[in-house]
Amino acid sequence: AVTAPSSTTGAAPISLTLASIAVKPADIQVAAGASVGVEVTAADVKNLAVADISVTYDPEVVSFQNITEGGFLRSDGKPTSFLFSVNSKTGKVDISLSRVGMEKGVNGSGTLAFLVFQGKKAGASAISVKVNKLQNVDRGSLDHRVVNASLTVK
């Protein structure tokens, strides 16, 4: 019979941390007529160079006001491309971020985009993120999980 070695001394630990794309904070409260900011963040990414994501919300409960690029993809001073389109009727914001030149990606965690919504009427809306593309500089897809949020208008 063959037995496996009882020790793996010297072996490098395997990282099982899965990257995540999240809407923060996870539980958002806002008064009707007031504005609130939410972040779309990346965590535990390795060599991230491209993020194409869609954020959806209930346009009956909240309205989209504004979006700005987060600093994560350009955290090392390299230029980025930041594009977005908004469909206020369906409640969808498409966001495309990429590093210009694609020489190397970024590692770790940070903010991809900052969105501002305004409460329209009392109710609840999911603020959901869908990752259309999350890639490293070699155009390889990064495995990830998604963490959505809920927004309550009072």
mmCIF file of C-alpha atoms in Angstrom:
data_model
loop_
_atom_site.group_PDB
_atom_site.id
_atom_site.type_symbol
_atom_site.label_atom_id
_atom_site.label_comp_id
_atom_site.label_asym_id
_atom_site.label_seq_id
_atom_site.Cartn_x
_atom_site.Cartn_y
_atom_site.Cartn_z
ATOM 1 C CA ALA A 1 0.000 0.000 0.000
ATOM 2 C CA VAL A 2 1.112 3.536 -0.738
ATOM 3 C CA THR A 3 0.667 6.151 1.951
ATOM 4 C CA ALA A 4 0.698 9.887 1.529
ATOM 5 C CA PRO A 5 3.391 11.851 3.317
ATOM 6 C CA SER A 6 2.237 13.050 6.708
ATOM 7 C CA SER A 7 3.809 16.490 6.420
ATOM 8 C CA THR A 8 3.856 19.189 3.762
ATOM 9 C CA THR A 9 6.610 21.213 5.411
ATOM 10 C CA GLY A 10 8.008 23.787 3.029
ATOM 11 C CA ALA A 11 4.958 23.853 0.791
ATOM 12 C CA ALA A 12 3.568 27.294 0.070
ATOM 13 C CA PRO A 13 0.111 27.857 1.526
ATOM 14 C CA ILE A 14 -2.664 27.905 -1.035
ATOM 15 C CA SER A 15 -4.813 31.009 -0.990
ATOM 16 C CA LEU A 16 -8.486 30.119 -1.027
ATOM 17 C CA THR A 17 -9.663 33.720 -0.727
ATOM 18 C CA LEU A 18 -12.141 34.463 -3.488
ATOM 19 C CA ALA A 19 -12.255 37.960 -4.914
ATOM 20 C CA SER A 20 -15.484 39.848 -4.319
ATOM 21 C CA ILE A 21 -17.348 42.709 -5.934
ATOM 22 C CA ALA A 22 -19.665 44.335 -3.413
ATOM 23 C CA VAL A 23 -22.081 47.208 -2.908
ATOM 24 C CA LYS A 24 -21.374 48.989 0.389
ATOM 25 C CA PRO A 25 -22.886 49.650 2.795
ATOM 26 C CA ALA A 26 -24.986 46.491 2.640
ATOM 27 C CA ASP A 27 -28.015 48.032 4.372
ATOM 28 C CA ILE A 28 -28.773 51.592 3.269
ATOM 29 C CA GLN A 29 -31.407 53.921 4.742
ATOM 30 C CA VAL A 30 -32.447 57.237 3.146
ATOM 31 C CA ALA A 31 -35.349 59.650 3.500
ATOM 32 C CA ALA A 32 -37.536 60.454 0.499
ATOM 33 C CA GLY A 33 -35.964 63.439 -1.256
ATOM 34 C CA ALA A 34 -32.546 62.882 0.347
ATOM 35 C CA SER A 35 -29.419 61.576 -1.390
ATOM 36 C CA VAL A 36 -27.178 58.714 -0.324
ATOM 37 C CA GLY A 37 -23.842 57.451 -1.634
ATOM 38 C CA VAL A 38 -22.907 53.823 -2.203
ATOM 39 C CA GLU A 39 -19.597 52.282 -3.182
ATOM 40 C CA VAL A 40 -18.944 49.431 -5.577
ATOM 41 C CA THR A 41 -15.820 47.782 -4.218
ATOM 42 C CA ALA A 42 -13.403 45.053 -5.208
ATOM 43 C CA ALA A 43 -11.740 42.938 -2.530
ATOM 44 C CA ASP A 44 -8.979 40.333 -2.608
ATOM 45 C CA VAL A 45 -8.295 40.753 -6.340
ATOM 46 C CA LYS A 46 -5.038 39.814 -7.988
ATOM 47 C CA ASN A 47 -3.716 41.622 -11.062
ATOM 48 C CA LEU A 48 -7.085 43.291 -11.810
ATOM 49 C CA ALA A 49 -7.042 45.301 -15.050
ATOM 50 C CA VAL A 50 -10.647 45.326 -16.382
ATOM 51 C CA ALA A 51 -13.995 45.542 -14.592
ATOM 52 C CA ASP A 52 -17.245 45.780 -16.555
ATOM 53 C CA ILE A 53 -20.176 45.750 -14.179
ATOM 54 C CA SER A 54 -23.852 46.635 -14.095
ATOM 55 C CA VAL A 55 -25.622 48.066 -11.056
ATOM 56 C CA THR A 56 -29.400 47.735 -10.958
ATOM 57 C CA TYR A 57 -31.975 49.411 -8.714
ATOM 58 C CA ASP A 58 -35.734 49.953 -8.545
ATOM 59 C CA PRO A 59 -36.425 53.222 -10.405
ATOM 60 C CA GLU A 60 -39.832 53.500 -8.704
ATOM 61 C CA VAL A 61 -38.168 53.773 -5.268
ATOM 62 C CA VAL A 62 -34.881 55.585 -5.979
ATOM 63 C CA SER A 63 -33.416 57.682 -8.754
ATOM 64 C CA PHE A 64 -29.818 57.649 -9.922
ATOM 65 C CA GLN A 65 -28.074 60.995 -9.404
ATOM 66 C CA ASN A 66 -24.340 60.707 -10.099
ATOM 67 C CA ILE A 67 -21.325 58.433 -10.468
ATOM 68 C CA THR A 68 -17.592 58.992 -10.015
ATOM 69 C CA GLU A 69 -14.645 56.691 -10.508
ATOM 70 C CA GLY A 70 -13.169 55.142 -7.399
ATOM 71 C CA GLY A 71 -9.410 55.282 -6.979
ATOM 72 C CA PHE A 72 -8.614 51.577 -6.834
ATOM 73 C CA LEU A 73 -7.649 50.846 -10.463
ATOM 74 C CA ARG A 74 -5.408 53.939 -10.566
ATOM 75 C CA SER A 75 -4.026 53.497 -7.038
ATOM 76 C CA ASP A 76 -0.464 53.174 -8.378
ATOM 77 C CA GLY A 77 -0.746 56.318 -10.507
ATOM 78 C CA LYS A 78 -1.326 54.551 -13.838
ATOM 79 C CA PRO A 79 -4.029 55.995 -16.134
ATOM 80 C CA THR A 80 -7.447 54.381 -16.414
ATOM 81 C CA SER A 81 -10.484 54.490 -18.657
ATOM 82 C CA PHE A 82 -13.820 55.084 -16.902
ATOM 83 C CA LEU A 83 -17.045 54.936 -18.920
ATOM 84 C CA PHE A 84 -20.652 54.563 -17.840
ATOM 85 C CA SER A 85 -24.170 54.661 -19.228
ATOM 86 C CA VAL A 86 -27.434 55.048 -17.343
ATOM 87 C CA ASN A 87 -30.910 53.796 -18.160
ATOM 88 C CA SER A 88 -33.096 55.568 -15.604
ATOM 89 C CA LYS A 89 -36.289 53.925 -16.910
ATOM 90 C CA THR A 90 -35.106 50.368 -16.215
ATOM 91 C CA GLY A 91 -32.864 51.269 -13.261
ATOM 92 C CA LYS A 92 -29.496 50.199 -14.618
ATOM 93 C CA VAL A 93 -26.009 51.748 -14.607
ATOM 94 C CA ASP A 94 -23.379 50.056 -16.794
ATOM 95 C CA ILE A 95 -19.814 50.778 -15.693
ATOM 96 C CA SER A 96 -16.614 49.998 -17.603
ATOM 97 C CA LEU A 97 -13.227 50.473 -15.945
ATOM 98 C CA SER A 98 -9.863 49.470 -17.332
ATOM 99 C CA ARG A 99 -6.203 50.240 -16.929
ATOM 100 C CA VAL A 100 -4.719 52.004 -19.963
ATOM 101 C CA GLY A 101 -1.758 50.114 -21.408
ATOM 102 C CA MET A 102 -2.530 46.879 -19.560
ATOM 103 C CA GLU A 103 1.066 46.527 -18.329
ATOM 104 C CA LYS A 104 0.117 45.266 -14.904
ATOM 105 C CA GLY A 105 -2.973 45.067 -12.773
ATOM 106 C CA VAL A 106 -3.712 46.063 -9.206
ATOM 107 C CA ASN A 107 -3.890 43.803 -6.176
ATOM 108 C CA GLY A 108 -5.869 43.949 -2.981
ATOM 109 C CA SER A 109 -9.027 45.882 -2.229
ATOM 110 C CA GLY A 110 -10.538 49.282 -3.004
ATOM 111 C CA THR A 111 -13.360 51.324 -4.489
ATOM 112 C CA LEU A 112 -14.210 50.907 -8.181
ATOM 113 C CA ALA A 113 -17.024 53.470 -8.341
ATOM 114 C CA PHE A 114 -19.055 55.751 -6.100
ATOM 115 C CA LEU A 115 -22.758 56.160 -6.965
ATOM 116 C CA VAL A 116 -25.302 58.602 -5.572
ATOM 117 C CA PHE A 117 -29.009 57.777 -5.413
ATOM 118 C CA GLN A 118 -31.964 59.856 -4.233
ATOM 119 C CA GLY A 119 -34.949 58.420 -2.390
ATOM 120 C CA LYS A 120 -38.171 58.920 -4.393
ATOM 121 C CA LYS A 121 -40.868 57.291 -2.270
ATOM 122 C CA ALA A 122 -41.143 54.970 0.719
ATOM 123 C CA GLY A 123 -40.175 51.411 -0.156
ATOM 124 C CA ALA A 124 -37.269 49.044 -0.619
ATOM 125 C CA SER A 125 -34.897 48.536 -3.519
ATOM 126 C CA ALA A 126 -32.159 46.010 -4.046
ATOM 127 C CA ILE A 127 -28.920 47.609 -5.221
ATOM 128 C CA SER A 128 -27.500 44.691 -7.183
ATOM 129 C CA VAL A 129 -24.243 44.306 -9.023
ATOM 130 C CA LYS A 130 -23.707 41.994 -11.993
ATOM 131 C CA VAL A 131 -20.165 41.375 -13.140
ATOM 132 C CA ASN A 132 -20.045 41.241 -16.929
ATOM 133 C CA LYS A 133 -16.257 41.038 -17.077
ATOM 134 C CA LEU A 134 -13.521 40.904 -14.418
ATOM 135 C CA GLN A 135 -10.106 40.321 -15.973
ATOM 136 C CA ASN A 136 -6.399 40.436 -15.310
ATOM 137 C CA VAL A 137 -3.857 41.974 -17.704
ATOM 138 C CA ASP A 138 -3.685 38.728 -19.698
ATOM 139 C CA ARG A 139 -7.476 38.998 -20.289
ATOM 140 C CA GLY A 140 -8.015 35.986 -18.030
ATOM 141 C CA SER A 141 -11.231 35.984 -16.030
ATOM 142 C CA LEU A 142 -10.978 36.393 -12.258
ATOM 143 C CA ASP A 143 -13.156 34.125 -10.141
ATOM 144 C CA HIS A 144 -15.281 36.180 -7.794
ATOM 145 C CA ARG A 145 -18.385 36.410 -5.693
ATOM 146 C CA VAL A 146 -20.928 39.248 -5.610
ATOM 147 C CA VAL A 147 -22.334 40.967 -2.518
ATOM 148 C CA ASN A 148 -25.474 43.075 -3.103
ATOM 149 C CA ALA A 149 -27.143 45.665 -0.893
ATOM 150 C CA SER A 150 -30.632 46.758 0.052
ATOM 151 C CA LEU A 151 -31.798 50.365 0.162
ATOM 152 C CA THR A 152 -34.826 51.448 2.174
ATOM 153 C CA VAL A 153 -36.520 54.794 1.546
ATOM 154 C CA LYS A 154 -38.472 56.101 4.549
#
